[in-house]
Coordinates of C-alpha atoms in Angstrom, one line a residue:
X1 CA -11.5 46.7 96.1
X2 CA -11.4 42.7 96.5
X3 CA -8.5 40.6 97.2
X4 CA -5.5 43.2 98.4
X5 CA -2.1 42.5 96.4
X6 CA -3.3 39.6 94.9
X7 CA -0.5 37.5 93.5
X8 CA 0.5 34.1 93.0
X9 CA 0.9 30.9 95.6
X10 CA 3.9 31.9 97.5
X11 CA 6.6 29.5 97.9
X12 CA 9.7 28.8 99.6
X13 CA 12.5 25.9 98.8
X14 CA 12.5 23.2 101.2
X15 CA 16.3 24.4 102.3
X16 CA 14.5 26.6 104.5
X17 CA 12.8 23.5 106.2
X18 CA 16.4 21.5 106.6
X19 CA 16.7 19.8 109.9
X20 CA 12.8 20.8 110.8
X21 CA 11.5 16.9 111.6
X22 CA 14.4 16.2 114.5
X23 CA 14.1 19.6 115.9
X24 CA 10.0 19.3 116.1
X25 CA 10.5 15.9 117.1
X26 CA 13.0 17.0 119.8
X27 CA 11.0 19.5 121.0
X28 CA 8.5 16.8 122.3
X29 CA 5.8 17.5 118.5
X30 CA 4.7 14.8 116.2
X31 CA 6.2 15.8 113.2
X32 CA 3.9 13.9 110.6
X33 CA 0.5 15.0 112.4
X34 CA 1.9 18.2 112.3
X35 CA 3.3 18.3 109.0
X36 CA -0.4 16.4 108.1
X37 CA -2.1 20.0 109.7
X38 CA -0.4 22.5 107.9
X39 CA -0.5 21.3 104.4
X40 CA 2.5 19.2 104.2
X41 CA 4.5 15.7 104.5
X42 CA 7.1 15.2 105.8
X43 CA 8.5 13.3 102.0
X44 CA 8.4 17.0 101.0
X45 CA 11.2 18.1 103.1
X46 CA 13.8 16.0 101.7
X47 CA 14.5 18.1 98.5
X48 CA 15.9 21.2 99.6
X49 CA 15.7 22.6 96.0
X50 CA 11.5 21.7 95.9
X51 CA 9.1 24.5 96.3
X52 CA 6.9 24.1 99.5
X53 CA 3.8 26.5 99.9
X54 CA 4.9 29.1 102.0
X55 CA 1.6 29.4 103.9
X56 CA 2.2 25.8 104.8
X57 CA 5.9 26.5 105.8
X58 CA 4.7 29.4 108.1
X59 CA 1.4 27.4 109.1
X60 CA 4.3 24.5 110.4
X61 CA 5.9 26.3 113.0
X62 CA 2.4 27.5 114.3
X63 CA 1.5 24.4 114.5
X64 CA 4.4 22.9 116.0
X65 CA 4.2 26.0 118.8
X66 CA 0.7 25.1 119.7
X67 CA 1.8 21.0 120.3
X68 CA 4.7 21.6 122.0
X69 CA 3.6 24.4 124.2
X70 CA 6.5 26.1 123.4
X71 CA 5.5 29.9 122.5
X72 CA 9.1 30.7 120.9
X73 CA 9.2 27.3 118.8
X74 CA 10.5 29.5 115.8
X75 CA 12.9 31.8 117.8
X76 CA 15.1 28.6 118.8
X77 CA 14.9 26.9 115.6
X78 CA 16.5 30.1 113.5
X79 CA 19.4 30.1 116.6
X80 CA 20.4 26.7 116.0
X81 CA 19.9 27.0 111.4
X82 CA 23.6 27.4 110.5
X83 CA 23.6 29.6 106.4
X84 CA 24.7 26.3 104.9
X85 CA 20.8 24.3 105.8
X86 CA 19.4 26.9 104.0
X87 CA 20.9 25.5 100.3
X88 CA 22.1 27.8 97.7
X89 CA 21.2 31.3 98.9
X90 CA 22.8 30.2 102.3
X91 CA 26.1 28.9 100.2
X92 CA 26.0 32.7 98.3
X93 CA 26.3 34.3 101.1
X94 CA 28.8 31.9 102.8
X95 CA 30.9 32.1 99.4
X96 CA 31.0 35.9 99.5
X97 CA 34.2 38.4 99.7
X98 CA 33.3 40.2 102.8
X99 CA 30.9 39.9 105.8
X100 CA 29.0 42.7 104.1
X101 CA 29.5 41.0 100.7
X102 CA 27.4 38.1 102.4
X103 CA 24.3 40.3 103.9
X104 CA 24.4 42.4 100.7
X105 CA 23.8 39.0 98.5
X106 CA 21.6 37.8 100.7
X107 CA 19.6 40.7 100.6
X108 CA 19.7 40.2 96.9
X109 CA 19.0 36.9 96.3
X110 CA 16.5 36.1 99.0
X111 CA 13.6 36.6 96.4
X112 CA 14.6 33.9 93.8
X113 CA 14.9 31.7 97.6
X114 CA 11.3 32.8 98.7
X115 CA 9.3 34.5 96.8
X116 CA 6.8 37.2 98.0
X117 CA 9.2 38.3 100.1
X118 CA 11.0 41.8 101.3
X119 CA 14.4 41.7 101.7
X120 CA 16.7 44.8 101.5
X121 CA 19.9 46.3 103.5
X122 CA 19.6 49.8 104.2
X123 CA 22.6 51.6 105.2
X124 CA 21.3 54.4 107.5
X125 CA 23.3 58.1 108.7
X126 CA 23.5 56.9 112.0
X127 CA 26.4 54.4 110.5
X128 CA 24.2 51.6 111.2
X129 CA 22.9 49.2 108.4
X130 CA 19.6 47.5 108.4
X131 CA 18.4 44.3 107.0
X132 CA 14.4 44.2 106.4
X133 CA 12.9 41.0 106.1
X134 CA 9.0 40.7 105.7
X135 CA 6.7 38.2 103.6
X136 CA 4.6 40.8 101.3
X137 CA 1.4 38.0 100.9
X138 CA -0.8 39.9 102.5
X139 CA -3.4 36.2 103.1
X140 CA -0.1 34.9 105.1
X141 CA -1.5 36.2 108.5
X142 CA 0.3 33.7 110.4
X143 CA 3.8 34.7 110.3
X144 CA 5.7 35.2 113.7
X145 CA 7.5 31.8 114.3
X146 CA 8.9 32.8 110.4
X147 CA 9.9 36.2 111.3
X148 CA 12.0 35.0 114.1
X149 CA 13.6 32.0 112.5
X150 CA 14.7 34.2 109.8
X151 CA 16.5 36.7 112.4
X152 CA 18.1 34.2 113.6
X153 CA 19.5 32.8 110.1
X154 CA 20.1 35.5 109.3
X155 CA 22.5 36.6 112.8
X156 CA 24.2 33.4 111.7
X157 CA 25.5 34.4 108.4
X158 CA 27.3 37.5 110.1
X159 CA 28.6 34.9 113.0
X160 CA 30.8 33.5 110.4
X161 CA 32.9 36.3 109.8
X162 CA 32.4 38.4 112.8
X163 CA 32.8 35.1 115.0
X164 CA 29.6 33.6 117.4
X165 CA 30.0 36.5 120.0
X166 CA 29.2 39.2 117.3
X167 CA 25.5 40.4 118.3
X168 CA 23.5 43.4 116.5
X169 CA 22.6 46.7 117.9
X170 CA 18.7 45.6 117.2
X171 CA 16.4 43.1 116.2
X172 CA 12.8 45.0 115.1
X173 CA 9.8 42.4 114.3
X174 CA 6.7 43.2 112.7
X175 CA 4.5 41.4 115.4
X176 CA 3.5 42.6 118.7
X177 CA 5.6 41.5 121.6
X178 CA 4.6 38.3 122.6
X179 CA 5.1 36.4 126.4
X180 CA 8.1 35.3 127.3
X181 CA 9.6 38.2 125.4
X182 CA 12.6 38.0 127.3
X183 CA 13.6 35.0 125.5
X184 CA 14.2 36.9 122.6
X185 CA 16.4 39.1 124.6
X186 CA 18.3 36.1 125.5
X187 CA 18.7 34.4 122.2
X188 CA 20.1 37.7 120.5
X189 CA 21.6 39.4 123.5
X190 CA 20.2 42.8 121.7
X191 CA 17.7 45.5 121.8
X192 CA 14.4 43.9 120.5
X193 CA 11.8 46.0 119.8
X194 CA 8.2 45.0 118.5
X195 CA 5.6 46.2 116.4
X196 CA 7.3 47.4 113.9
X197 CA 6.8 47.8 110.0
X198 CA 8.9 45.4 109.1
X199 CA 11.4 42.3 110.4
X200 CA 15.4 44.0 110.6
X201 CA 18.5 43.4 112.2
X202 CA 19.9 46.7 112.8
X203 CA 24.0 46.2 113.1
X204 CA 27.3 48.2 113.0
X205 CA 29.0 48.8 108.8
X206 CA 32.0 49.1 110.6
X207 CA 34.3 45.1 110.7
X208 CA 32.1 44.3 107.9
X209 CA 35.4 44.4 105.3
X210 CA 36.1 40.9 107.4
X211 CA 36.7 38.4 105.3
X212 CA 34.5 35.5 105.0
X213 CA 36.1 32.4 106.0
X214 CA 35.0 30.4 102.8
X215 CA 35.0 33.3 100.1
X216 CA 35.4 31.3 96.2
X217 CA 34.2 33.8 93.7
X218 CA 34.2 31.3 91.2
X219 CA 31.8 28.9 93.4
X220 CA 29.8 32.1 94.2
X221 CA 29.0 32.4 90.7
X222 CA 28.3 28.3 90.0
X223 CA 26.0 28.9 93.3
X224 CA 24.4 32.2 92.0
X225 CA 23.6 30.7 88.2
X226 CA 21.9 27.8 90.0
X227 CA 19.4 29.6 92.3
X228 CA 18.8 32.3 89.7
X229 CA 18.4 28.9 87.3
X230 CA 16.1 26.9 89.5
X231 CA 14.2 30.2 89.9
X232 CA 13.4 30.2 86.5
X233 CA 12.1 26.2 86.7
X234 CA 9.8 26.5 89.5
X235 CA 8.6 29.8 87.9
X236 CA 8.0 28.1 84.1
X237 CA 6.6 25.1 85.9
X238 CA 3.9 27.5 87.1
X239 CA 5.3 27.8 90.8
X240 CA 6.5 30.8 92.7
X241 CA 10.2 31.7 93.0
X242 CA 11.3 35.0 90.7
X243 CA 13.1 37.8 91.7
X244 CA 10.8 40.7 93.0
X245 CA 8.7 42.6 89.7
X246 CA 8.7 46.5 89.4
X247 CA 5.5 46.4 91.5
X248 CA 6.5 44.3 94.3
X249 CA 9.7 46.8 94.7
X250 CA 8.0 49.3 94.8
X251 CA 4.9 47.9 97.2
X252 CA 7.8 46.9 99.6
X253 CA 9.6 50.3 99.6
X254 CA 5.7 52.0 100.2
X255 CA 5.4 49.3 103.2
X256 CA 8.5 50.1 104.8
X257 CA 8.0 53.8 104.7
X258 CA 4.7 54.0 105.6
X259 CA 4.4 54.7 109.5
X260 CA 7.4 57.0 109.1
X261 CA 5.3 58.9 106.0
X262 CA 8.1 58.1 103.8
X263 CA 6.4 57.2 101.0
X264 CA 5.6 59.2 98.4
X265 CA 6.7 58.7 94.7
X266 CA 9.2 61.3 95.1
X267 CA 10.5 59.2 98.6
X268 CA 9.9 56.1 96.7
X269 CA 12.3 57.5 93.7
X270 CA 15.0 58.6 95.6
X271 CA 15.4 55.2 97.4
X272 CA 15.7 54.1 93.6
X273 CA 18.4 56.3 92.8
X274 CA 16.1 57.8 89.7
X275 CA 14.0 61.0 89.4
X276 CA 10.7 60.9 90.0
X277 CA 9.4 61.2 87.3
X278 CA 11.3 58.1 85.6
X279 CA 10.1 56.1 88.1
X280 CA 6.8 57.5 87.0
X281 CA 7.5 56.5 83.3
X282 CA 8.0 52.6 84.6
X283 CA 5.2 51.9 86.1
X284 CA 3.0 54.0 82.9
X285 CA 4.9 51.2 80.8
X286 CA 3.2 48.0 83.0
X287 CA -0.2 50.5 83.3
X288 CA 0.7 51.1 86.9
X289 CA -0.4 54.2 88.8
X290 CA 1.6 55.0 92.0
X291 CA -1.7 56.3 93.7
X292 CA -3.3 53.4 93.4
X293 CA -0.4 51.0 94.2
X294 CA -0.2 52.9 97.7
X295 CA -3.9 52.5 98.0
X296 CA -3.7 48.5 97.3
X297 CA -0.4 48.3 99.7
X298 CA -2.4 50.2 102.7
X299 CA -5.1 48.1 102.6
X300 CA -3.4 45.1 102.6
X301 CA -1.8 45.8 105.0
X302 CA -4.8 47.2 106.9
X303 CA -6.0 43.7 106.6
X304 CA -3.0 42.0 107.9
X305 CA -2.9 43.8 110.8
X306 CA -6.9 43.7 111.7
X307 CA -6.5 40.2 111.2
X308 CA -3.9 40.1 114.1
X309 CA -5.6 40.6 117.9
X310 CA -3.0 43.4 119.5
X311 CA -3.2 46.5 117.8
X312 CA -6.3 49.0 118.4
X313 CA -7.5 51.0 115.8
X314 CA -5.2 54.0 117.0
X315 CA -2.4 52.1 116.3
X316 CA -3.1 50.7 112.9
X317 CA -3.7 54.1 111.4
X318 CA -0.6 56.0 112.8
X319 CA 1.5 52.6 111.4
X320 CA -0.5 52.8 107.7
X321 CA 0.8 56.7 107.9
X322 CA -2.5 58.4 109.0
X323 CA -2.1 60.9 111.7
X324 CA -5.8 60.5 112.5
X325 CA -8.0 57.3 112.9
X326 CA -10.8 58.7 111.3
X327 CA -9.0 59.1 108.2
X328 CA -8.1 55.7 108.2
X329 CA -11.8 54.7 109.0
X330 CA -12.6 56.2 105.7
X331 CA -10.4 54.9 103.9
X332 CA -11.1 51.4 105.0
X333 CA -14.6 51.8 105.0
X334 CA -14.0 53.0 100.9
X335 CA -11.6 50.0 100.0
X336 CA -13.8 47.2 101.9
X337 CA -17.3 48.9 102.0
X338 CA -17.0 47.9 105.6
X339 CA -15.6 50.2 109.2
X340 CA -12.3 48.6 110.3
X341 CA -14.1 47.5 113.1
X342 CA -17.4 45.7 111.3
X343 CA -14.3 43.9 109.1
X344 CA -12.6 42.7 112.3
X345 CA -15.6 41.8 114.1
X346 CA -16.6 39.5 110.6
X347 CA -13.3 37.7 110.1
X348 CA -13.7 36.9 113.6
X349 CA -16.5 35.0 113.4
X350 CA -14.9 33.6 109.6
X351 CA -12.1 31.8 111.6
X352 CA -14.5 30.9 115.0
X353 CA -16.5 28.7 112.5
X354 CA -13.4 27.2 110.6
X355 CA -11.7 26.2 113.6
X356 CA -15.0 24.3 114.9
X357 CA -15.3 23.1 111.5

């Protein structure tokens, strides 16, 4: 198996990046050395409906961490990103009915804002509904400072309707808990909880019929034809920004469910609302198999998380929905022709020279 989930440059609009040069700056970070590092200018933030590379994007805040010296560089930036910096989608969900109006759009139409990209609200038994956010480019290993910046942006939407003391119940991240952890405690006054499958806020359906204080349904439609418009430019123009394909869906549902074991065609189907066996009809008409779509989604995201120093090989398997390591080691060793180990061990040594290169 060679390059897991191989798909196109990922990118992001430069809406994400709005405000990004005085809050780097402030922060004490030379924002055009920076910028220079991770694959950027500064010229390219001044568009907010340009496409920026979203391994730069990502690679920027990593960047910016390691100048400053500030470990939670990203976690302070999403507190302070109000919905409107972040250009169109931000405006859909400000222009929205209802605070759940707002994360449902969002939700959405966060694919034609980034592309590559998870997003889905989840409303659970408990009464609780939970927003998943996760970057599915598996060669985007540097991705923390994103995931919390997005949490935050994300909070800030429901702050509008639900007024700046509202707080959710959770805030899960992908990434292993990191020092200073109790930061993030501070910043979303929640539960946070680390190592996760995915990014999600975990909040409360009930006040979501509040109105949202700028709701226009005829602006949310102008705002809506736009991003869905400019979607369509950037992806003609041979860049990346298209609402998720029947395979990305469907890799992102497998990723979600895959340390609870919840992903099996028939799982996959019923979070479609269709019978399995349409479900397995779709994917037969773009010469899909299911099996092997799993296969290429564990892997990659095998590789993700060897590529990351935290999690032992215990861990890895029981998250990719193996209930023994050995299992996994097989697996691995069958996709990559290498042990999970060996394939650390050599990517180690990849990165060691690049950096002293």
């Amino acid at each position: 198996m060679s390059d897991p989930m191989q798909s196109p440059t990922s990118g992001v609009l430069a809406a994400a990046a709005t405000g990004v040069e005085d809050f780097i700056t402030s922060r004490g970070g030379d924002i055009d050395r920076i910028a220079g590092r991770s694959g950027l200018s500064t010229g390219q933030f001044a568009l907010p409906t340009d496409m920026l590379d979203l391994t730069a994007y990502c690679r920027l805040f990593e960047e910016a961490a390691r100048e400053t010296q500030d470990g939670n560089l990203g976690l302070w930036f999403g507190q302070q990103f109000q919905p409107e910096m972040l250009g169109l989608v931000g405006y859909i969900a400000l222009l929205s009915a209802t605070a759940e109006d707002a994360v449902r759009n969002l939700a959405s139409h966060f694919g034609y804002h980034q592309c590559n990209t998870h997003t889905q609200l989840i409303e659970q038994e408990n009464g609780l509904l939970r927003l998943e956010y996760a970057i599915q480019d598996p060669s985007i290993t540097q991705r923390r400072h994103d995931a919390e910046l997005t949490m935050g942006m994300f909070c800030n939407v429901l702050r509008h309707a639900m007024g700046e003391d509202w707080v959710p119940e959770a805030v899960l991240f992908e990434h292993h808990q990191p020092e200073q952890a109790h930061e993030h405690r501070d910043a979303f006054q929640a539960d946070i909880r680390f190592g996760h499958v995915t990014n999600a806020l975990l909040f409360r359906k009930a006040g979501l019929e509040r109105p949202m204080p700028k709701a226009n349904a005829n602006m949310l439609e102008i705002m809506r034809a736009s991003l869905i418009s400019l979607s369509r430019n950037h992806h003609s123009n041979g860049q990346s920004a298209s609402a998720p394909s029947l395979k990305e869906q469907i890799a992102s549902m497998i990723r979600s469910g895959l340390a609870e074991r919840c992903c099996t065609l028939s799982d996959i189907a019923q979070r479609m609302n269709m019978p399995a066996w349409t479900l397995q009809r779709r994917l037969a008409q773009f010469n899909l198999s299911f099996g092997t779509l799993l296969e290429e989604v564990r892997y990659a995201e095998a590789c993700r998380q060897l590529g990351q120093a935290g999690p032992d090989m215990g861990e890895i398997a029981l998250a990719l929905g193996y209930t023994e390591t050995s299992a996994f080691s097989r697996a691995f060793r069958k996709w990559s022709g290498l042990s999970p180990r060996a394939w650390r061990e050599q990517q180690l040594i990849k990165a060691t020279l690049l950096n002293a290169g």
